[in-house]
Amino acid sequence: MLITMRAQGLAVLACAAACLAGCSGEKESAQKLLIDIEEVQAAAAPEASKYVPEELNQVRDRLADLNSAFEKKDYSLVVERAPEVLSAAQVLATDAAARKDELLKALNDDWTNLAELLPNDVIAVQAKLEQLAKKSKKTGVDFDSAKAAFGDANLLWSKAQAAFAAGNLDEAVSTAKRVKSEVEAAAASLKMELPPAAVPTST
């Protein structure tokens, strides 16, 4: 009888040890998965925060949920759900790069259009202002408003070109759009039509 009870006790201890070993292994797996997710999303964060912020926030929220489950010792839940979150974190860099390329292409297209139109527009408005400046009477136009609107268009255009040369497309386009706005306002005050855009010739 004593031997039987001792055997039963040993069996319970062995089972408990096995459970502890299993729990410890699951905890280590869960911890490693959390570390992997954190490292991947941290590496992708600088670009992802600029170009796919919503995706990055989703990964961070899901990681926070996993960390919460880990703190509650729900390691099985972490092990079950972490691979999907890790996969989402791994595509952050790819998605950010794709979005960056898309935005850069759009900016480049904007710059190309503005660079074709603005120089002629600036020259035309400036010439009109210089012509009117020589006249004592400037009937039918608001010369002062045009002059004020035109402002530093030439200086701004130089800044836009410098930004483009430096590879700062965002600044180049935003500055060029300011120039466009000033030139159009000046042209409206002068009641003049800006030169039409050149039609590309086919080769």
Short mmCIF file of C-alpha atoms in Angstrom, two decimals:
data_model
loop_
_atom_site.label_atom_id
_atom_site.label_comp_id
_atom_site.label_asym_id
_atom_site.label_seq_id
_atom_site.Cartn_x
_atom_site.Cartn_y
_atom_site.Cartn_z
CA MET A 1 0.00 0.00 0.00
CA LEU A 2 2.81 2.39 0.93
CA ILE A 3 4.61 1.54 -2.27
CA THR A 4 1.45 2.23 -4.28
CA MET A 5 0.92 5.63 -2.66
CA ARG A 6 4.57 6.53 -3.22
CA ALA A 7 4.25 5.52 -6.87
CA GLN A 8 1.15 7.67 -7.23
CA GLY A 9 2.95 10.61 -5.65
CA LEU A 10 5.86 10.21 -7.99
CA ALA A 11 3.48 10.06 -10.91
CA VAL A 12 1.83 13.34 -9.85
CA LEU A 13 5.22 14.98 -9.47
CA ALA A 14 6.30 13.74 -12.87
CA CYS A 15 3.11 15.09 -14.44
CA ALA A 16 3.56 18.46 -12.74
CA ALA A 17 7.16 18.61 -13.91
CA ALA A 18 6.10 17.83 -17.45
CA CYS A 19 3.47 20.55 -17.31
CA LEU A 20 5.97 23.06 -16.00
CA ALA A 21 8.42 22.11 -18.72
CA GLY A 22 5.73 22.47 -21.34
CA CYS A 23 4.63 25.83 -19.94
CA SER A 24 8.20 27.05 -19.85
CA GLY A 25 8.73 26.02 -23.46
CA GLU A 26 5.55 27.78 -24.56
CA LYS A 27 6.57 30.89 -22.67
CA GLU A 28 9.96 30.96 -24.41
CA SER A 29 8.31 30.50 -27.80
CA ALA A 30 5.85 33.30 -27.09
CA GLN A 31 8.62 35.58 -25.88
CA LYS A 32 10.75 34.94 -28.95
CA LEU A 33 7.83 35.69 -31.25
CA LEU A 34 7.17 38.98 -29.47
CA ILE A 35 10.83 39.96 -29.78
CA ASP A 36 10.83 39.09 -33.48
CA ILE A 37 7.74 41.22 -34.12
CA GLU A 38 9.18 44.15 -32.18
CA GLU A 39 12.48 44.04 -34.09
CA VAL A 40 10.80 43.82 -37.50
CA GLN A 41 8.34 46.65 -36.88
CA ALA A 42 11.02 48.83 -35.30
CA ALA A 43 13.24 48.43 -38.37
CA ALA A 44 10.36 49.32 -40.71
CA ALA A 45 8.97 52.14 -38.55
CA PRO A 46 10.94 55.14 -39.95
CA GLU A 47 9.65 54.67 -43.51
CA ALA A 48 6.33 53.08 -42.53
CA SER A 49 5.43 56.02 -40.28
CA LYS A 50 5.76 58.33 -43.31
CA TYR A 51 4.13 56.27 -46.01
CA VAL A 52 1.88 53.62 -44.38
CA PRO A 53 1.16 54.98 -40.89
CA GLU A 54 -2.17 53.21 -40.57
CA GLU A 55 -0.60 49.82 -41.24
CA LEU A 56 2.15 50.55 -38.73
CA ASN A 57 -0.39 51.55 -36.07
CA GLN A 58 -2.35 48.36 -36.67
CA VAL A 59 0.77 46.24 -36.15
CA ARG A 60 1.63 48.18 -33.00
CA ASP A 61 -1.89 47.76 -31.63
CA ARG A 62 -1.84 44.03 -32.29
CA LEU A 63 1.59 43.73 -30.73
CA ALA A 64 0.32 45.58 -27.65
CA ASP A 65 -2.53 43.06 -27.40
CA LEU A 66 -0.04 40.19 -27.60
CA ASN A 67 2.14 41.77 -24.93
CA SER A 68 -0.92 42.11 -22.72
CA ALA A 69 -1.75 38.43 -23.23
CA PHE A 70 1.84 37.51 -22.41
CA GLU A 71 1.70 39.49 -19.17
CA LYS A 72 -1.45 37.56 -18.28
CA LYS A 73 0.54 34.37 -18.95
CA ASP A 74 -1.74 33.41 -21.83
CA TYR A 75 1.23 32.08 -23.78
CA SER A 76 -0.83 29.77 -25.98
CA LEU A 77 -2.80 32.75 -27.32
CA VAL A 78 0.43 34.58 -28.10
CA VAL A 79 1.89 31.57 -29.90
CA GLU A 80 -1.34 31.16 -31.86
CA ARG A 81 -1.73 34.78 -33.01
CA ALA A 82 1.85 36.06 -33.17
CA PRO A 83 2.78 34.53 -36.57
CA GLU A 84 0.02 36.51 -38.30
CA VAL A 85 1.17 39.73 -36.63
CA LEU A 86 4.77 38.96 -37.53
CA SER A 87 3.72 38.49 -41.15
CA ALA A 88 1.94 41.88 -41.08
CA ALA A 89 5.07 43.49 -39.63
CA GLN A 90 7.25 41.93 -42.32
CA VAL A 91 5.27 43.53 -45.16
CA LEU A 92 5.48 47.02 -43.65
CA ALA A 93 8.81 47.76 -45.32
CA THR A 94 7.58 46.50 -48.71
CA ASP A 95 4.32 48.44 -48.52
CA ALA A 96 6.14 51.59 -47.40
CA ALA A 97 8.60 51.34 -50.29
CA ALA A 98 5.78 50.85 -52.78
CA ARG A 99 3.85 53.82 -51.43
CA LYS A 100 7.02 55.95 -51.43
CA ASP A 101 7.65 55.12 -55.09
CA GLU A 102 4.04 55.98 -55.90
CA LEU A 103 4.24 59.37 -54.18
CA LEU A 104 7.61 60.18 -55.72
CA LYS A 105 6.24 59.39 -59.17
CA ALA A 106 3.28 61.70 -58.56
CA LEU A 107 5.59 64.46 -57.33
CA ASN A 108 7.87 63.98 -60.32
CA ASP A 109 4.89 64.23 -62.68
CA ASP A 110 3.74 67.40 -60.90
CA TRP A 111 7.20 68.89 -61.18
CA THR A 112 7.48 68.03 -64.87
CA ASN A 113 4.18 69.78 -65.60
CA LEU A 114 5.02 72.83 -63.51
CA ALA A 115 8.52 73.11 -64.96
CA GLU A 116 7.05 73.18 -68.46
CA LEU A 117 4.41 75.82 -67.69
CA LEU A 118 5.78 78.18 -65.06
CA PRO A 119 8.82 79.74 -66.75
CA ASN A 120 6.74 81.05 -69.67
CA ASP A 121 3.97 82.18 -67.31
CA VAL A 122 6.42 84.07 -65.10
CA ILE A 123 8.02 85.75 -68.11
CA ALA A 124 4.64 86.73 -69.57
CA VAL A 125 3.33 88.28 -66.34
CA GLN A 126 6.61 90.04 -65.65
CA ALA A 127 6.65 91.50 -69.15
CA LYS A 128 3.07 92.73 -68.76
CA LEU A 129 3.89 94.34 -65.42
CA GLU A 130 6.95 96.07 -66.89
CA GLN A 131 4.92 97.27 -69.85
CA LEU A 132 2.18 98.71 -67.63
CA ALA A 133 4.70 100.26 -65.25
CA LYS A 134 5.76 102.63 -68.02
CA LYS A 135 2.20 103.89 -68.53
CA SER A 136 0.74 106.64 -66.41
CA LYS A 137 -2.77 105.28 -66.82
CA LYS A 138 -3.49 101.61 -66.25
CA THR A 139 -7.16 101.45 -67.16
CA GLY A 140 -9.09 98.21 -66.72
CA VAL A 141 -6.55 96.41 -64.60
CA ASP A 142 -5.58 96.29 -60.94
CA PHE A 143 -1.88 96.92 -61.34
CA ASP A 144 -1.06 97.19 -57.63
CA SER A 145 -2.83 93.94 -56.77
CA ALA A 146 -1.10 92.19 -59.66
CA LYS A 147 2.28 93.48 -58.57
CA ALA A 148 1.63 92.38 -54.98
CA ALA A 149 0.38 88.95 -56.04
CA PHE A 150 3.31 88.40 -58.33
CA GLY A 151 5.58 89.27 -55.45
CA ASP A 152 8.73 87.25 -55.34
CA ALA A 153 7.68 84.74 -58.01
CA ASN A 154 11.10 84.77 -59.63
CA LEU A 155 12.86 84.22 -56.30
CA LEU A 156 10.48 81.44 -55.34
CA TRP A 157 10.94 79.76 -58.70
CA SER A 158 14.71 79.81 -58.17
CA LYS A 159 14.18 78.19 -54.77
CA ALA A 160 11.96 75.54 -56.33
CA GLN A 161 14.61 74.72 -58.91
CA ALA A 162 17.29 74.54 -56.21
CA ALA A 163 15.14 72.15 -54.17
CA PHE A 164 14.62 69.96 -57.21
CA ALA A 165 18.36 69.91 -57.95
CA ALA A 166 18.98 68.86 -54.34
CA GLY A 167 16.55 65.96 -54.74
CA ASN A 168 13.89 67.46 -52.47
CA LEU A 169 10.89 66.88 -54.69
CA ASP A 170 8.34 67.62 -52.01
CA GLU A 171 9.71 71.11 -51.34
CA ALA A 172 10.29 71.75 -55.04
CA VAL A 173 6.68 70.98 -55.95
CA SER A 174 5.15 72.84 -53.01
CA THR A 175 7.24 75.94 -53.79
CA ALA A 176 6.43 75.73 -57.49
CA LYS A 177 2.73 75.58 -56.65
CA ARG A 178 3.12 78.79 -54.64
CA VAL A 179 4.67 80.38 -57.71
CA LYS A 180 1.80 79.14 -59.86
CA SER A 181 -0.75 80.59 -57.44
CA GLU A 182 0.97 83.99 -57.40
CA VAL A 183 1.34 84.12 -61.17
CA GLU A 184 -2.31 83.16 -61.77
CA ALA A 185 -3.52 85.78 -59.27
CA ALA A 186 -1.40 88.42 -60.94
CA ALA A 187 -2.63 87.43 -64.38
CA ALA A 188 -6.24 87.64 -63.19
CA SER A 189 -5.65 91.17 -61.85
CA LEU A 190 -4.10 92.13 -65.17
CA LYS A 191 -6.97 90.48 -67.07
CA MET A 192 -4.49 88.61 -69.22
CA GLU A 193 -4.45 85.05 -70.46
CA LEU A 194 -1.40 82.98 -69.70
CA PRO A 195 0.42 81.21 -72.53
CA PRO A 196 -1.18 77.85 -73.38
CA ALA A 197 0.66 74.68 -72.45
CA ALA A 198 2.84 73.31 -75.18
CA VAL A 199 1.40 70.29 -76.94
CA PRO A 200 3.95 67.47 -77.01
CA THR A 201 4.88 66.37 -80.52
CA SER A 202 4.86 62.71 -81.40
CA THR A 203 8.00 61.12 -82.79
#
